[in-house]
CSV table of C-alpha atoms and ligand atoms in Angstrom, one decimal:
chain,number,residue,atom,x,y,z
A,1042,UNK,CA,4.5,13.5,-17.1
A,1043,UNK,CA,5.0,10.8,-14.5
A,1044,UNK,CA,1.9,8.5,-13.7
A,1045,UNK,CA,1.2,9.9,-10.4
A,1046,UNK,CA,2.4,13.7,-9.8
A,1047,UNK,CA,2.2,15.3,-6.5
A,1048,UNK,CA,2.9,18.8,-6.2
A,1049,UNK,CA,3.4,21.3,-3.2
A,1050,UNK,CA,0.8,18.9,-1.2
A,1051,UNK,CA,0.0,20.2,2.1
A,1052,UNK,CA,-3.0,19.0,4.6
A,1053,UNK,CA,-4.1,20.8,7.5
A,1054,UNK,CA,-6.8,19.0,9.9
A,1055,UNK,CA,-9.1,21.6,11.4
A,1056,UNK,CA,-8.7,25.6,10.8
A,1057,UNK,CA,-5.3,26.4,9.6
A,1058,UNK,CA,-3.7,28.4,12.5
A,1059,UNK,CA,-6.5,28.2,15.1
A,1060,UNK,CA,-5.8,24.8,16.7
A,1061,UNK,CA,-5.5,23.0,13.1
A,1062,UNK,CA,-3.1,19.9,12.9
A,1063,UNK,CA,-0.4,20.6,10.0
A,1064,UNK,CA,-0.1,16.8,9.0
A,1065,UNK,CA,1.5,17.3,5.6
A,1066,UNK,CA,3.8,20.0,4.2
A,1067,UNK,CA,4.8,20.5,1.0
A,1068,UNK,CA,5.2,17.4,-0.3
A,1069,UNK,CA,6.6,17.1,-4.1
A,1070,UNK,CA,6.9,13.6,-6.0
A,1071,UNK,CA,6.3,11.4,-8.9
A,1072,UNK,CA,5.5,7.8,-9.2
A,1073,UNK,CA,6.0,5.7,-12.5
A,1074,UNK,CA,3.4,3.5,-13.7
A,1075,UNK,CA,4.0,-0.2,-12.8
A,1076,UNK,CA,6.4,0.7,-10.1
A,1077,UNK,CA,6.8,-0.2,-6.5
A,1078,UNK,CA,6.9,2.7,-4.2
A,1079,UNK,CA,7.9,1.9,-0.2
A,1080,UNK,CA,6.9,4.8,2.2
A,1081,UNK,CA,8.8,4.9,5.4
A,1082,UNK,CA,8.4,7.6,8.6
A,1083,UNK,CA,7.7,7.8,12.1
A,1084,UNK,CA,4.3,7.4,13.5
A,1085,UNK,CA,2.3,10.3,13.1
A,1086,UNK,CA,4.2,11.8,10.4
A,1087,UNK,CA,1.2,12.0,7.8
A,1088,UNK,CA,1.9,8.3,5.8
A,1089,UNK,CA,-1.7,7.4,6.3
A,1090,UNK,CA,-3.0,10.9,5.5
A,1091,UNK,CA,-1.3,10.9,2.3
A,1092,UNK,CA,-2.4,7.5,1.4
A,1093,UNK,CA,-6.1,8.6,1.8
A,1094,UNK,CA,-5.5,11.5,-0.1
A,1095,UNK,CA,-4.0,9.7,-3.1
A,1096,UNK,CA,-7.1,7.1,-2.8
A,1097,UNK,CA,-9.6,10.0,-3.1
A,1098,UNK,CA,-10.8,9.4,0.3
A,1099,UNK,CA,-9.6,12.6,1.9
A,1100,UNK,CA,-9.5,16.2,0.4
A,1101,UNK,CA,-6.3,18.2,0.8
A,1102,UNK,CA,-5.7,21.9,1.6
A,1103,UNK,CA,-3.1,23.1,-0.9
A,1104,UNK,CA,-1.2,21.8,-3.7
A,1105,UNK,CA,-2.0,19.3,-6.7
A,1106,UNK,CA,-2.2,15.5,-7.0
A,1107,UNK,CA,-2.8,13.9,-10.5
A,1108,UNK,CA,-3.0,10.6,-12.0
A,1109,UNK,CA,-2.8,10.2,-15.5
A,1110,UNK,CA,-2.9,13.8,-15.8
A,1111,UNK,CA,-6.3,14.0,-14.0
A,1112,UNK,CA,-6.6,15.7,-10.8
A,1113,UNK,CA,-7.6,13.2,-8.0
A,1114,UNK,CA,-10.6,14.4,-6.1
A,1115,UNK,CA,-13.4,12.5,-4.3
A,1116,UNK,CA,-13.5,8.7,-4.6
A,1117,UNK,CA,-12.5,6.5,-7.4
A,1118,UNK,CA,-12.8,3.5,-9.0
A,1119,UNK,CA,-9.2,3.3,-10.2
A,1120,UNK,CA,-7.8,2.5,-6.4
A,1121,UNK,CA,-7.5,-0.6,-4.5
A,1122,UNK,CA,-6.9,-0.2,-0.8
A,1123,UNK,CA,-5.5,-2.8,1.7
A,1124,UNK,CA,-5.3,-1.6,5.4
A,1125,UNK,CA,-3.3,-3.1,8.3
A,1126,UNK,CA,-6.1,-5.1,10.0
A,1127,UNK,CA,-8.2,-7.1,7.1
A,1128,UNK,CA,-11.3,-5.8,7.3
A,1129,UNK,CA,-13.3,-8.7,6.3
A,1130,UNK,CA,-16.7,-9.3,7.1
A,1131,UNK,CA,-16.9,-12.0,9.4
A,1132,UNK,CA,-20.1,-13.6,8.3
A,1133,UNK,CA,-19.5,-13.7,4.8
A,1134,UNK,CA,-17.3,-16.3,3.2
A,1135,UNK,CA,-13.8,-15.4,1.6
A,1136,UNK,CA,-15.2,-15.6,-1.8
A,1137,UNK,CA,-18.4,-13.2,-0.9
A,1138,UNK,CA,-15.9,-10.8,0.8
A,1139,UNK,CA,-13.6,-10.7,-2.2
A,1140,UNK,CA,-16.6,-10.1,-4.6
A,1141,UNK,CA,-17.8,-7.0,-2.1
A,1142,UNK,CA,-16.5,-4.4,-4.5
A,1143,UNK,CA,-18.6,-5.8,-7.2
A,1144,UNK,CA,-21.8,-5.2,-5.3
A,1145,UNK,CA,-20.7,-1.9,-4.2
A,1146,UNK,CA,-19.7,-0.7,-7.9
A,1147,UNK,CA,-22.7,-2.6,-9.5
A,1148,UNK,CA,-20.4,-4.9,-11.7
A,1149,UNK,CA,-21.6,-8.1,-13.6
A,1150,UNK,CA,-21.6,-10.5,-10.8
A,1151,UNK,CA,-21.0,-13.3,-13.2
A,1152,UNK,CA,-17.6,-11.9,-14.5
A,1153,UNK,CA,-16.9,-10.7,-11.0
A,1154,UNK,CA,-17.1,-14.1,-9.5
A,1155,UNK,CA,-14.6,-15.7,-12.4
A,1156,UNK,CA,-12.1,-12.9,-11.6
A,1157,UNK,CA,-12.6,-13.4,-7.9
A,1158,UNK,CA,-11.9,-17.1,-8.2
A,1159,UNK,CA,-8.6,-16.1,-10.4
A,1160,UNK,CA,-7.4,-13.6,-7.6
A,1161,UNK,CA,-7.9,-16.4,-5.1
A,1162,UNK,CA,-5.8,-18.6,-7.1
A,1163,UNK,CA,-3.3,-15.9,-7.5
A,1164,UNK,CA,-3.0,-15.3,-3.7
A,1165,UNK,CA,-3.1,-19.0,-3.1
A,1166,UNK,CA,-6.2,-19.5,-1.4
A,1167,UNK,CA,-7.5,-22.0,-3.6
A,1168,UNK,CA,-9.8,-24.5,-1.8
A,1169,UNK,CA,-10.8,-21.7,1.0
A,1170,UNK,CA,-13.4,-19.7,-1.0
A,1171,UNK,CA,-16.3,-21.1,1.3
A,1172,UNK,CA,-14.6,-20.9,4.4
A,1173,UNK,CA,-15.3,-17.9,7.1
A,1174,UNK,CA,-12.5,-15.3,7.7
A,1175,UNK,CA,-12.2,-16.5,11.1
A,1176,UNK,CA,-11.2,-20.0,9.9
A,1177,UNK,CA,-8.0,-18.5,8.1
A,1178,UNK,CA,-4.8,-17.5,9.4
A,1179,UNK,CA,-3.9,-13.5,9.6
A,1180,UNK,CA,-1.8,-14.0,6.7
A,1181,UNK,CA,-4.6,-15.9,4.8
A,1182,UNK,CA,-6.7,-13.1,5.8
A,1183,UNK,CA,-4.5,-10.3,4.5
A,1184,UNK,CA,-4.0,-12.2,0.9
A,1185,UNK,CA,-8.0,-12.5,0.8
A,1186,UNK,CA,-8.0,-8.8,1.6
A,1187,UNK,CA,-5.3,-7.9,-1.3
A,1188,UNK,CA,-7.4,-10.1,-3.7
A,1189,UNK,CA,-10.6,-7.9,-2.6
A,1190,UNK,CA,-8.5,-4.9,-3.6
A,1191,UNK,CA,-7.7,-5.9,-6.8
A,1192,UNK,CA,-11.2,-7.3,-7.7
A,1193,UNK,CA,-12.3,-4.3,-9.6
A,1194,UNK,CA,-9.1,-4.2,-11.6
A,1195,UNK,CA,-7.7,-0.9,-10.1
A,1196,UNK,CA,-4.7,0.6,-11.6
A,1197,UNK,CA,-3.1,1.1,-8.4
A,1198,UNK,CA,-2.9,-0.5,-5.1
A,1199,UNK,CA,-2.6,1.4,-2.1
A,1200,UNK,CA,-1.5,-0.7,1.4
A,1201,UNK,CA,-1.2,1.1,4.6
A,1202,UNK,CA,0.9,-1.4,6.8
A,1203,UNK,CA,-0.7,-4.2,5.7
A,1204,UNK,CA,1.6,-6.9,7.3
A,1205,UNK,CA,2.0,-4.7,10.7
A,1206,UNK,CA,-0.2,-7.4,12.6
A,1207,UNK,CA,1.6,-10.5,11.2
A,1208,UNK,CA,4.4,-12.3,13.0
A,1209,UNK,CA,7.9,-12.2,11.6
A,1210,UNK,CA,7.8,-15.7,9.6
A,1211,UNK,CA,4.4,-15.1,8.1
A,1212,UNK,CA,5.5,-11.2,7.2
A,1213,UNK,CA,8.6,-12.6,5.0
A,1214,UNK,CA,6.4,-14.8,3.1
A,1215,UNK,CA,4.1,-12.2,2.6
A,1216,UNK,CA,6.8,-10.0,1.4
A,1217,UNK,CA,7.7,-12.7,-1.2
A,1218,UNK,CA,4.0,-13.3,-2.2
A,1219,UNK,CA,3.5,-9.6,-2.5
A,1220,UNK,CA,6.6,-9.3,-4.7
A,1221,UNK,CA,5.0,-12.0,-7.0
A,1222,UNK,CA,1.3,-10.8,-7.1
A,1223,UNK,CA,2.9,-7.0,-7.9
A,1224,UNK,CA,5.2,-8.7,-10.8
A,1225,UNK,CA,2.1,-10.8,-12.1
A,1226,UNK,CA,-0.5,-8.2,-11.9
A,1227,UNK,CA,1.5,-5.2,-13.1
A,1228,UNK,CA,-0.2,-2.6,-10.8
A,1229,UNK,CA,1.4,0.5,-9.2
A,1230,UNK,CA,1.7,-0.3,-5.8
A,1231,UNK,CA,2.5,2.2,-2.8
A,1232,UNK,CA,3.2,0.3,0.3
A,1233,UNK,CA,3.4,2.1,3.9
A,1234,UNK,CA,5.3,0.3,6.4
A,1235,UNK,CA,7.0,0.7,9.6
A,1236,UNK,CA,9.8,-1.9,8.6
A,1237,UNK,CA,13.0,-0.3,6.9
A,1238,UNK,CA,13.8,-4.0,5.6
A,1239,UNK,CA,10.5,-4.5,4.1
A,1240,UNK,CA,10.6,-1.0,2.4
A,1241,UNK,CA,14.0,-2.0,0.7
A,1242,UNK,CA,13.0,-5.7,-0.1
A,1243,UNK,CA,10.0,-4.7,-2.0
A,1244,UNK,CA,10.3,-1.0,-3.1
A,1245,UNK,CA,11.9,0.3,-6.7
A,1246,UNK,CA,12.0,3.4,-4.5
A,1247,UNK,CA,11.7,4.4,-0.9
A,1248,UNK,CA,10.1,7.5,0.0
A,1249,UNK,CA,11.5,8.6,3.9
A,1250,UNK,CA,9.3,11.1,5.3
A,1251,UNK,CA,10.3,13.6,8.2
A,1252,UNK,CA,8.5,13.5,11.2
A,1253,UNK,CA,5.2,15.6,11.4
A,1254,UNK,CA,4.4,17.9,9.3
A,1255,UNK,CA,5.6,15.1,6.9
A,1256,UNK,CA,7.4,16.0,4.0
A,1257,UNK,CA,9.5,14.2,1.7
A,1258,UNK,CA,13.2,13.8,3.3
A,1259,UNK,CA,14.6,11.9,0.5
A,1260,UNK,CA,13.7,9.2,-2.2
A,1261,UNK,CA,16.1,6.3,-2.4
A,1262,UNK,CA,16.4,4.4,-5.6
A,1263,UNK,CA,16.9,0.6,-4.7
A,1264,UNK,CA,18.9,-1.0,-7.5
A,1265,UNK,CA,18.9,-4.8,-6.3
A,1266,UNK,CA,17.7,-7.1,-9.0
A,1267,UNK,CA,14.6,-9.0,-9.3
A,1268,UNK,CA,12.9,-11.2,-8.3
A,1269,UNK,CA,14.5,-10.6,-5.1
A,1270,UNK,CA,15.0,-13.4,-2.6
A,1271,UNK,CA,15.2,-13.0,1.2
A,1272,UNK,CA,19.0,-13.6,0.6
A,1273,UNK,CA,19.1,-10.0,-1.0
A,1274,UNK,CA,18.6,-8.9,2.9
A,1275,UNK,CA,22.3,-9.9,3.2
A,1276,UNK,CA,23.7,-7.8,0.4
A,1277,UNK,CA,26.1,-4.9,0.9
A,1278,UNK,CA,23.7,-2.7,-1.4
A,1279,UNK,CA,20.7,-3.7,0.6
A,1280,UNK,CA,22.7,-2.8,3.9
A,1281,UNK,CA,23.9,0.4,2.4
A,1282,UNK,CA,20.4,1.5,2.0
A,1283,UNK,CA,19.1,0.6,5.3
A,1284,UNK,CA,22.2,2.6,6.3
A,1285,UNK,CA,21.1,5.5,4.7
A,1286,UNK,CA,17.4,5.5,6.0
A,1287,UNK,CA,18.6,4.8,9.5
A,1288,UNK,CA,21.0,7.6,9.2
A,1289,UNK,CA,18.1,10.0,7.8
A,1290,UNK,CA,15.9,8.8,10.8
A,1291,UNK,CA,18.5,9.8,13.3
A,1292,UNK,CA,19.2,13.1,11.6
A,1293,UNK,CA,15.5,14.1,11.7
A,1294,UNK,CA,14.8,12.9,15.0
A,1295,UNK,CA,12.4,10.4,13.9
A,1296,UNK,CA,13.4,8.0,16.5
A,1297,UNK,CA,12.1,8.3,20.2
B,1469,ADP,N1,-9.1,13.1,11.2
B,1469,ADP,C1,-8.1,13.8,11.8
B,1469,ADP,N2,-8.4,14.9,12.2
B,1469,ADP,C2,-7.4,15.4,13.1
B,1469,ADP,N3,-5.9,15.0,13.1
B,1469,ADP,C3,-5.7,14.1,12.1
B,1469,ADP,C4,-6.8,13.4,11.9
B,1469,ADP,N4,-6.1,12.4,11.0
B,1469,ADP,C5,-4.8,12.4,11.0
B,1469,ADP,N5,-4.6,13.4,12.1
B,1469,ADP,C6,-3.3,13.7,12.7
B,1469,ADP,O1,-2.3,14.0,11.5
B,1469,ADP,C7,-1.3,13.4,11.7
B,1469,ADP,C8,-0.8,12.4,10.7
B,1469,ADP,O2,-1.7,10.9,11.1
B,1469,ADP,P1,-1.5,10.0,10.2
B,1469,ADP,O3,-1.6,10.3,8.7
B,1469,ADP,O4,-2.4,9.0,10.8
B,1469,ADP,O5,0.0,9.6,10.5
B,1469,ADP,P2,0.8,8.0,10.2
B,1469,ADP,O6,-0.1,7.2,9.3
B,1469,ADP,O7,2.0,8.3,9.5
B,1469,ADP,O8,1.0,7.5,11.6
B,1469,ADP,C9,-1.3,13.0,13.1
B,1469,ADP,O9,-0.6,14.0,13.9
B,1469,ADP,C10,-2.5,12.7,13.4
B,1469,ADP,O10,-2.9,13.0,14.7
B,1470,MG,MG1,-0.8,5.4,9.6
């Protein structure tokens, strides 16, 4: 059995039938421990819905979602989440922001502080502990958000278009950083992204979703060696995967 198993998962917002929105339809997939999964699909296909369900933030209508054999229902401690816009509290320093989960979860503050400092080092924010979020660039704020998501040592890291608001150069840099953070932390990562190159560059597998109601169109394995450098994007095998995803999008009418 895989680490995360999703079987026959469907989600309807509101009443089924009467004006309800079927967001996800019969999703089946499995995710291996420690793997990096990228999820791509057109806007509104249910990517965020899927992520919120795996995070335990949202209930589902049908099917089952299990992690380590246990059903996922309700909020959980073993998940860390990063959203598109960094949701750092503007009046708290970077260190205080990163330590927030320790307060919420009632962890030992002394240990949490030491771990926060380690994580800030890992995301290369040494020296910025006592700055306020607005004193950091967008990329640095997202790195702080990643550190915060990892503070309570979750088993999986869920990221919903975390680099969508960043410029292209910063985004490339963040992709390299995230690859390193993932390999150093050993977490299972699920990354939702609009960027096909980003999905391929980072993923062991890419889940390609159909337009709403979202289901899994294909699971594509990315067999590029690691660690990957930006040059990997020029390899024929990279181009072949990008082509395959674009063809799927054309075929399913995912492009407007
Ligand atoms: N709370 C909600 N109530 C009703 N409909 C929702 C809600 N959240 C999302 N939806 C709908 O579900 C579909 C999938 O949304 P979402 O998961 O946000 O898509 P994506 O992240 O892929 O853009 C969309 O049609 C959206 O309008
Ligand atoms: Mg979304």
